[in-house]
PDB file of C-alpha atoms in Angstrom:
ATOM      1  CA  UNK A   1       3.119  -9.553  -5.057  1.00  0.00           C
ATOM      2  CA  UNK A   2      -0.817 -10.282  -5.051  1.00  0.00           C
ATOM      3  CA  UNK A   3      -3.168  -7.209  -5.548  1.00  0.00           C
ATOM      4  CA  UNK A   4      -7.180  -6.437  -4.367  1.00  0.00           C
ATOM      5  CA  UNK A   5      -9.186  -3.855  -3.905  1.00  0.00           C
ATOM      6  CA  UNK A   6      -8.029  -1.659  -1.464  1.00  0.00           C
ATOM      7  CA  UNK A   7      -4.604  -4.397  -0.582  1.00  0.00           C
ATOM      8  CA  UNK A   8      -1.691  -5.698  -1.443  1.00  0.00           C
ATOM      9  CA  UNK A   9       0.561  -8.190   0.062  1.00  0.00           C
ATOM     10  CA  UNK A  10       4.232  -8.210  -0.910  1.00  0.00           C
ATOM     11  CA  UNK A  11       6.895 -10.497  -0.133  1.00  0.00           C
ATOM     12  CA  UNK A  12      10.189  -8.691  -0.796  1.00  0.00           C
ATOM     13  CA  UNK A  13      13.615  -8.178   0.682  1.00  0.00           C
ATOM     14  CA  UNK A  14      14.092  -4.462   1.797  1.00  0.00           C
ATOM     15  CA  UNK A  15      15.999  -2.235  -0.521  1.00  0.00           C
ATOM     16  CA  UNK A  16      15.906   1.244  -1.082  1.00  0.00           C
ATOM     17  CA  UNK A  17      15.754   2.706   3.130  1.00  0.00           C
ATOM     18  CA  UNK A  18      15.421   6.262   2.477  1.00  0.00           C
ATOM     19  CA  UNK A  19      12.729   7.673   4.622  1.00  0.00           C
ATOM     20  CA  UNK A  20       9.335   7.697   2.749  1.00  0.00           C
ATOM     21  CA  UNK A  21       5.282   7.124   3.622  1.00  0.00           C
ATOM     22  CA  UNK A  22       2.530   5.605   1.701  1.00  0.00           C
ATOM     23  CA  UNK A  23      -1.426   6.369   0.906  1.00  0.00           C
ATOM     24  CA  UNK A  24      -1.937   2.572   2.486  1.00  0.00           C
ATOM     25  CA  UNK A  25      -1.348   1.706   6.014  1.00  0.00           C
ATOM     26  CA  UNK A  26       1.967  -0.843   5.908  1.00  0.00           C
ATOM     27  CA  UNK A  27       1.643  -4.092   8.178  1.00  0.00           C
ATOM     28  CA  UNK A  28       5.194  -5.441   7.842  1.00  0.00           C
ATOM     29  CA  UNK A  29       6.344  -8.942   9.575  1.00  0.00           C
ATOM     30  CA  UNK A  30      10.227  -9.778   9.821  1.00  0.00           C
ATOM     31  CA  UNK A  31      10.456 -13.492   8.007  1.00  0.00           C
ATOM     32  CA  UNK A  32      13.907 -14.411   8.667  1.00  0.00           C
ATOM     33  CA  UNK A  33      16.183 -11.670  10.506  1.00  0.00           C
ATOM     34  CA  UNK A  34      15.368  -8.868  12.823  1.00  0.00           C
ATOM     35  CA  UNK A  35      14.081  -5.507  11.154  1.00  0.00           C
ATOM     36  CA  UNK A  36      13.949  -1.733  12.494  1.00  0.00           C
ATOM     37  CA  UNK A  37      11.682   0.659  11.739  1.00  0.00           C
ATOM     38  CA  UNK A  38      13.445   3.568  11.471  1.00  0.00           C
ATOM     39  CA  UNK A  39      11.872   7.119  11.805  1.00  0.00           C
ATOM     40  CA  UNK A  40      10.438   9.888  14.189  1.00  0.00           C
ATOM     41  CA  UNK A  41       8.968   7.394  16.025  1.00  0.00           C
ATOM     42  CA  UNK A  42      11.548   4.206  15.390  1.00  0.00           C
ATOM     43  CA  UNK A  43      10.551   0.255  16.331  1.00  0.00           C
ATOM     44  CA  UNK A  44      12.747  -2.785  16.559  1.00  0.00           C
ATOM     45  CA  UNK A  45      10.939  -5.867  15.308  1.00  0.00           C
ATOM     46  CA  UNK A  46      12.678  -9.317  16.125  1.00  0.00           C
ATOM     47  CA  UNK A  47      11.872 -12.317  13.509  1.00  0.00           C
ATOM     48  CA  UNK A  48       8.556 -13.303  13.454  1.00  0.00           C
ATOM     49  CA  UNK A  49       7.119  -9.978  15.161  1.00  0.00           C
ATOM     50  CA  UNK A  50       5.231  -7.391  13.033  1.00  0.00           C
ATOM     51  CA  UNK A  51       4.426  -3.583  12.706  1.00  0.00           C
ATOM     52  CA  UNK A  52       1.332  -0.935  11.687  1.00  0.00           C
ATOM     53  CA  UNK A  53       2.613   1.866  10.306  1.00  0.00           C
ATOM     54  CA  UNK A  54      -0.083   4.001   9.646  1.00  0.00           C
ATOM     55  CA  UNK A  55      -0.766   5.554   6.251  1.00  0.00           C
ATOM     56  CA  UNK A  56       1.097   9.165   5.886  1.00  0.00           C
ATOM     57  CA  UNK A  57       4.223   8.441   8.269  1.00  0.00           C
ATOM     58  CA  UNK A  58       7.377   8.705   6.975  1.00  0.00           C
ATOM     59  CA  UNK A  59       9.982   5.759   8.270  1.00  0.00           C
ATOM     60  CA  UNK A  60      12.044   3.285   6.474  1.00  0.00           C
ATOM     61  CA  UNK A  61      13.321  -0.551   7.188  1.00  0.00           C
ATOM     62  CA  UNK A  62      16.404  -1.090   7.584  1.00  0.00           C
ATOM     63  CA  UNK A  63      18.880  -3.161   7.145  1.00  0.00           C
ATOM     64  CA  UNK A  64      18.337  -3.742   3.423  1.00  0.00           C
ATOM     65  CA  UNK A  65      18.689  -7.169   1.919  1.00  0.00           C
ATOM     66  CA  UNK A  66      16.262  -8.687   4.502  1.00  0.00           C
ATOM     67  CA  UNK A  67      13.129 -10.702   3.717  1.00  0.00           C
ATOM     68  CA  UNK A  68       9.845  -9.065   4.844  1.00  0.00           C
ATOM     69  CA  UNK A  69       5.901  -9.437   4.307  1.00  0.00           C
ATOM     70  CA  UNK A  70       4.297  -6.476   3.653  1.00  0.00           C
ATOM     71  CA  UNK A  71       0.114  -5.667   3.589  1.00  0.00           C
ATOM     72  CA  UNK A  72      -0.906  -2.404   2.431  1.00  0.00           C
ATOM     73  CA  UNK A  73      -4.526  -1.060   3.172  1.00  0.00           C
ATOM     74  CA  UNK A  74      -6.162   1.759   1.889  1.00  0.00           C
ATOM     75  CA  UNK A  75      -9.694   3.738   1.964  1.00  0.00           C
ATOM     76  CA  UNK A  76     -10.593   1.919  -1.166  1.00  0.00           C
ATOM     77  CA  UNK A  77     -10.415  -1.076   1.355  1.00  0.00           C
ATOM     78  CA  UNK A  78     -14.508  -1.608   2.123  1.00  0.00           C
ATOM     79  CA  UNK A  79     -14.729   2.055   1.217  1.00  0.00           C
ATOM     80  CA  UNK A  80     -13.754   3.220   4.802  1.00  0.00           C
ATOM     81  CA  UNK A  81     -11.134   5.867   5.980  1.00  0.00           C
ATOM     82  CA  UNK A  82      -9.185   6.097   9.358  1.00  0.00           C
ATOM     83  CA  UNK A  83      -9.307   2.258   9.541  1.00  0.00           C
ATOM     84  CA  UNK A  84      -6.822   2.462  12.850  1.00  0.00           C
ATOM     85  CA  UNK A  85      -6.799   5.369  15.241  1.00  0.00           C
ATOM     86  CA  UNK A  86      -2.981   5.342  16.452  1.00  0.00           C
ATOM     87  CA  UNK A  87      -0.965   7.838  14.227  1.00  0.00           C
ATOM     88  CA  UNK A  88       2.290   6.126  15.311  1.00  0.00           C
ATOM     89  CA  UNK A  89       4.162   2.600  14.717  1.00  0.00           C
ATOM     90  CA  UNK A  90       2.541   0.258  16.528  1.00  0.00           C
ATOM     91  CA  UNK A  91       3.621  -3.683  17.451  1.00  0.00           C
ATOM     92  CA  UNK A  92       1.084  -6.211  16.097  1.00  0.00           C
ATOM     93  CA  UNK A  93       0.246  -8.862  19.139  1.00  0.00           C
ATOM     94  CA  UNK A  94       2.268 -11.914  18.771  1.00  0.00           C
ATOM     95  CA  UNK A  95      -1.427 -13.736  17.837  1.00  0.00           C
ATOM     96  CA  UNK A  96      -1.459 -11.549  14.665  1.00  0.00           C
ATOM     97  CA  UNK A  97       1.823 -11.746  13.134  1.00  0.00           C
ATOM     98  CA  UNK A  98       1.814 -15.082  13.671  1.00  0.00           C
ATOM     99  CA  UNK A  99      -1.524 -15.222  11.698  1.00  0.00           C
ATOM    100  CA  UNK A 100       0.502 -12.518   9.560  1.00  0.00           C
ATOM    101  CA  UNK A 101       2.987 -15.133   8.210  1.00  0.00           C
ATOM    102  CA  UNK A 102       0.949 -18.123   7.851  1.00  0.00           C
ATOM    103  CA  UNK A 103      -0.593 -16.523   5.513  1.00  0.00           C
ATOM    104  CA  UNK A 104      -0.502 -18.431   1.801  1.00  0.00           C
ATOM    105  CA  UNK A 105      -2.879 -17.161  -0.584  1.00  0.00           C
ATOM    106  CA  UNK A 106      -4.824 -13.875  -1.894  1.00  0.00           C
ATOM    107  CA  UNK A 107      -8.154 -14.463  -0.020  1.00  0.00           C
ATOM    108  CA  UNK A 108      -6.148 -15.273   3.226  1.00  0.00           C
ATOM    109  CA  UNK A 109      -4.629 -12.216   2.873  1.00  0.00           C
ATOM    110  CA  UNK A 110      -7.687 -10.137   2.225  1.00  0.00           C
ATOM    111  CA  UNK A 111      -9.415 -12.173   5.183  1.00  0.00           C
ATOM    112  CA  UNK A 112      -6.204 -11.447   7.477  1.00  0.00           C
ATOM    113  CA  UNK A 113      -6.804  -7.405   6.702  1.00  0.00           C
ATOM    114  CA  UNK A 114     -10.722  -7.708   7.764  1.00  0.00           C
ATOM    115  CA  UNK A 115      -9.894  -9.714  10.581  1.00  0.00           C
ATOM    116  CA  UNK A 116      -7.173  -7.374  12.054  1.00  0.00           C
ATOM    117  CA  UNK A 117      -8.642  -3.846  10.988  1.00  0.00           C
ATOM    118  CA  UNK A 118     -10.886  -2.360  13.665  1.00  0.00           C
ATOM    119  CA  UNK A 119     -13.985  -0.507  11.942  1.00  0.00           C
ATOM    120  CA  UNK A 120     -15.065   1.311  15.465  1.00  0.00           C
ATOM    121  CA  UNK A 121     -13.497   4.591  14.381  1.00  0.00           C
ATOM    122  CA  UNK A 122     -13.768   4.402  10.797  1.00  0.00           C
ATOM    123  CA  UNK A 123     -15.990   6.536   8.509  1.00  0.00           C
ATOM    124  CA  UNK A 124     -17.346   6.310   4.799  1.00  0.00           C
ATOM    125  CA  UNK A 125     -14.974   8.099   1.840  1.00  0.00           C
ATOM    126  CA  UNK A 126     -16.970   9.967  -0.382  1.00  0.00           C
ATOM    127  CA  UNK A 127     -19.420   7.776  -2.744  1.00  0.00           C
ATOM    128  CA  UNK A 128     -18.672   9.744  -5.517  1.00  0.00           C
ATOM    129  CA  UNK A 129     -15.274   9.182  -5.552  1.00  0.00           C
ATOM    130  CA  UNK A 130     -15.524   5.784  -4.648  1.00  0.00           C
ATOM    131  CA  UNK A 131     -17.667   5.245  -7.671  1.00  0.00           C
ATOM    132  CA  UNK A 132     -15.744   7.232 -10.341  1.00  0.00           C
ATOM    133  CA  UNK A 133     -12.579   5.327  -9.174  1.00  0.00           C
ATOM    134  CA  UNK A 134     -13.742   1.963  -9.865  1.00  0.00           C
ATOM    135  CA  UNK A 135     -14.163   2.980 -13.342  1.00  0.00           C
ATOM    136  CA  UNK A 136     -11.929   5.167 -14.197  1.00  0.00           C
ATOM    137  CA  UNK A 137      -9.335   4.275 -17.328  1.00  0.00           C
ATOM    138  CA  UNK A 138      -5.908   3.780 -16.002  1.00  0.00           C
ATOM    139  CA  UNK A 139      -3.663   6.587 -16.461  1.00  0.00           C
ATOM    140  CA  UNK A 140      -6.027   9.022 -16.412  1.00  0.00           C
ATOM    141  CA  UNK A 141      -5.557  12.785 -15.140  1.00  0.00           C
ATOM    142  CA  UNK A 142      -7.058  14.741 -12.222  1.00  0.00           C
ATOM    143  CA  UNK A 143      -9.184  16.640 -14.696  1.00  0.00           C
ATOM    144  CA  UNK A 144     -11.053  13.440 -15.944  1.00  0.00           C
ATOM    145  CA  UNK A 145     -11.658  12.281 -12.509  1.00  0.00           C
ATOM    146  CA  UNK A 146     -12.910  16.075 -11.659  1.00  0.00           C
ATOM    147  CA  UNK A 147     -15.463  15.618 -14.815  1.00  0.00           C
ATOM    148  CA  UNK A 148     -16.644  12.075 -13.916  1.00  0.00           C
ATOM    149  CA  UNK A 149     -17.148  13.096 -10.323  1.00  0.00           C
ATOM    150  CA  UNK A 150     -19.409  15.930 -11.030  1.00  0.00           C
ATOM    151  CA  UNK A 151     -16.800  18.369  -9.218  1.00  0.00           C
ATOM    152  CA  UNK A 152     -14.547  20.729  -9.969  1.00  0.00           C
ATOM    153  CA  UNK A 153     -10.559  20.122  -9.415  1.00  0.00           C
ATOM    154  CA  UNK A 154     -10.294  22.280  -6.591  1.00  0.00           C
ATOM    155  CA  UNK A 155     -13.265  20.499  -4.644  1.00  0.00           C
ATOM    156  CA  UNK A 156     -12.292  17.113  -5.808  1.00  0.00           C
ATOM    157  CA  UNK A 157      -8.568  17.583  -4.295  1.00  0.00           C
ATOM    158  CA  UNK A 158      -9.821  18.356  -1.249  1.00  0.00           C
ATOM    159  CA  UNK A 159     -11.808  15.087  -1.175  1.00  0.00           C
ATOM    160  CA  UNK A 160      -9.116  13.213  -2.067  1.00  0.00           C
ATOM    161  CA  UNK A 161      -7.061  14.748   0.346  1.00  0.00           C
ATOM    162  CA  UNK A 162      -9.204  14.171   3.437  1.00  0.00           C
ATOM    163  CA  UNK A 163     -10.420  11.313   2.443  1.00  0.00           C
ATOM    164  CA  UNK A 164      -6.646   9.261   1.352  1.00  0.00           C
ATOM    165  CA  UNK A 165      -4.758  12.520   2.913  1.00  0.00           C
ATOM    166  CA  UNK A 166      -3.246  13.000  -0.524  1.00  0.00           C
ATOM    167  CA  UNK A 167      -4.056  15.272  -3.721  1.00  0.00           C
ATOM    168  CA  UNK A 168      -5.840  13.758  -6.578  1.00  0.00           C
ATOM    169  CA  UNK A 169      -2.634  13.534  -8.681  1.00  0.00           C
ATOM    170  CA  UNK A 170      -0.809  11.109  -6.107  1.00  0.00           C
ATOM    171  CA  UNK A 171      -4.140   9.192  -5.328  1.00  0.00           C
ATOM    172  CA  UNK A 172      -4.258   8.704  -9.199  1.00  0.00           C
ATOM    173  CA  UNK A 173      -0.677   7.346  -9.270  1.00  0.00           C
ATOM    174  CA  UNK A 174      -1.453   4.891  -6.435  1.00  0.00           C
ATOM    175  CA  UNK A 175      -4.604   3.929  -8.296  1.00  0.00           C
ATOM    176  CA  UNK A 176      -1.980   3.016 -11.820  1.00  0.00           C
ATOM    177  CA  UNK A 177       0.506   0.911  -9.410  1.00  0.00           C
ATOM    178  CA  UNK A 178      -2.606  -0.922  -8.219  1.00  0.00           C
ATOM    179  CA  UNK A 179      -3.439  -1.937 -11.703  1.00  0.00           C
ATOM    180  CA  UNK A 180      -0.204  -2.378 -13.330  1.00  0.00           C
ATOM    181  CA  UNK A 181       1.130  -5.235 -10.092  1.00  0.00           C
ATOM    182  CA  UNK A 182      -2.131  -7.041 -11.041  1.00  0.00           C
ATOM    183  CA  UNK A 183      -1.229  -7.275 -14.285  1.00  0.00           C
ATOM    184  CA  UNK A 184       2.228  -8.003 -13.967  1.00  0.00           C
ATOM    185  CA  UNK A 185       1.329 -10.788 -11.311  1.00  0.00           C
ATOM    186  CA  UNK A 186      -1.406 -12.255 -14.515  1.00  0.00           C
ATOM    187  CA  UNK A 187       1.250 -12.307 -17.296  1.00  0.00           C
ATOM    188  CA  UNK A 188       4.811 -11.901 -15.693  1.00  0.00           C
ATOM    189  CA  UNK A 189       5.522  -9.262 -18.508  1.00  0.00           C
ATOM    190  CA  UNK A 190       6.490  -5.680 -17.536  1.00  0.00           C
ATOM    191  CA  UNK A 191       6.129  -3.907 -20.825  1.00  0.00           C
ATOM    192  CA  UNK A 192       2.159  -5.237 -20.166  1.00  0.00           C
ATOM    193  CA  UNK A 193       2.097  -4.446 -16.824  1.00  0.00           C
ATOM    194  CA  UNK A 194       2.858  -0.628 -17.498  1.00  0.00           C
ATOM    195  CA  UNK A 195       0.698  -0.515 -20.326  1.00  0.00           C
ATOM    196  CA  UNK A 196      -2.299  -1.659 -18.181  1.00  0.00           C
ATOM    197  CA  UNK A 197      -1.316   0.720 -15.194  1.00  0.00           C
ATOM    198  CA  UNK A 198      -1.461   3.580 -18.123  1.00  0.00           C
ATOM    199  CA  UNK A 199       2.479   4.087 -17.080  1.00  0.00           C
ATOM    200  CA  UNK A 200       4.267   5.304 -20.596  1.00  0.00           C
ATOM    201  CA  UNK A 201       6.971   2.734 -20.740  1.00  0.00           C
ATOM    202  CA  UNK A 202       8.486   0.117 -18.356  1.00  0.00           C
ATOM    203  CA  UNK A 203      11.579   2.467 -16.844  1.00  0.00           C
ATOM    204  CA  UNK A 204       8.535   4.898 -16.032  1.00  0.00           C
ATOM    205  CA  UNK A 205       6.753   1.782 -13.909  1.00  0.00           C
ATOM    206  CA  UNK A 206      10.482   0.868 -12.317  1.00  0.00           C
ATOM    207  CA  UNK A 207      10.529   4.649 -11.321  1.00  0.00           C
ATOM    208  CA  UNK A 208       7.142   4.394  -9.561  1.00  0.00           C
ATOM    209  CA  UNK A 209       7.900   1.482  -7.810  1.00  0.00           C
ATOM    210  CA  UNK A 210      10.761   2.311  -6.333  1.00  0.00           C
ATOM    211  CA  UNK A 211       8.896   5.967  -5.206  1.00  0.00           C
ATOM    212  CA  UNK A 212       6.030   3.974  -4.070  1.00  0.00           C
ATOM    213  CA  UNK A 213       7.294   0.744  -2.301  1.00  0.00           C
ATOM    214  CA  UNK A 214      11.011   1.121  -2.694  1.00  0.00           C
ATOM    215  CA  UNK A 215      11.775  -2.049  -4.860  1.00  0.00           C
ATOM    216  CA  UNK A 216      12.108  -2.677  -8.383  1.00  0.00           C
ATOM    217  CA  UNK A 217       9.867  -5.036 -10.403  1.00  0.00           C
ATOM    218  CA  UNK A 218      12.968  -7.305 -10.412  1.00  0.00           C
ATOM    219  CA  UNK A 219      13.675  -7.296  -6.619  1.00  0.00           C
ATOM    220  CA  UNK A 220      10.317  -6.721  -5.314  1.00  0.00           C
ATOM    221  CA  UNK A 221       8.271  -9.196  -7.251  1.00  0.00           C
ATOM    222  CA  UNK A 222      10.486 -12.437  -7.587  1.00  0.00           C
ATOM    223  CA  UNK A 223       9.757 -15.167  -5.444  1.00  0.00           C
ATOM    224  CA  UNK A 224      11.409 -14.903  -1.830  1.00  0.00           C
ATOM    225  CA  UNK A 225      14.729 -17.524  -2.022  1.00  0.00           C
ATOM    226  CA  UNK A 226      14.117 -19.993   0.592  1.00  0.00           C
TER     227      UNK A 226
END
C-alpha cells in the first residue's frame, strides 16, 4: 500500500465481503479475474475493467481472494470536496482503466488521480479544518481538534459531516489509518505503524484495517503473487 495526502493505493486480494462504505471515493480495477460490486447498485467487472464507488456508498467486492488494485481519494486531496458527481458506482472508460493498470509508483498514482478526477462540481473544504488536520497529533480526540480549530465540538462535527460525510470521530480514525499505513510502508513493522497512527497496540490497528479496508495487514499489505 502506498499513501499520499488525501489518497491511497492498495494492491490486495479481496477479503471480508460484508457491505461497508468509506470516507474516500474508491476506484477499483479487476487485475486477474472478474469481480462484482455488490450492494444497492450491483456492477460486474471483467478482468481489466474498473469502477468508481463514490464515498459513503455501501458496497462489497466479491468473490474473496481475487487480486484488485484500488485507489482511495478523499477531500484532503487538493482540499476539495464533491470531487465526483455521481452517487452510484460507475464503470470507468477502458482508457482510464488501462492507465490505472499501468500505475507502478506513488507518483504515477497521484498523477492518475489528478488526471481522472473532474473538479467542475468541487468546492473547498473548510480552511480551518484543513489546516488543523495537517498538524494534529496521531490519536487526538475530537475535543483536541475542536480546540485547535477554535470551534465547539458540535460545530466541528457539523463541518466534518458537511466536508467529509462522517462525524469527527470517524474522520480522525481515517487519519490515524493513513499515518499508520504510511509508517508501515516505511518500516514494515506493525508495532511501529500502530504507534505512529496513535493506536493503542497492533491489535487495535488490525481491527481498524479490517473495519475500513476489509483486509488484515498480512493479507492486504503483502505483495501480490505474480
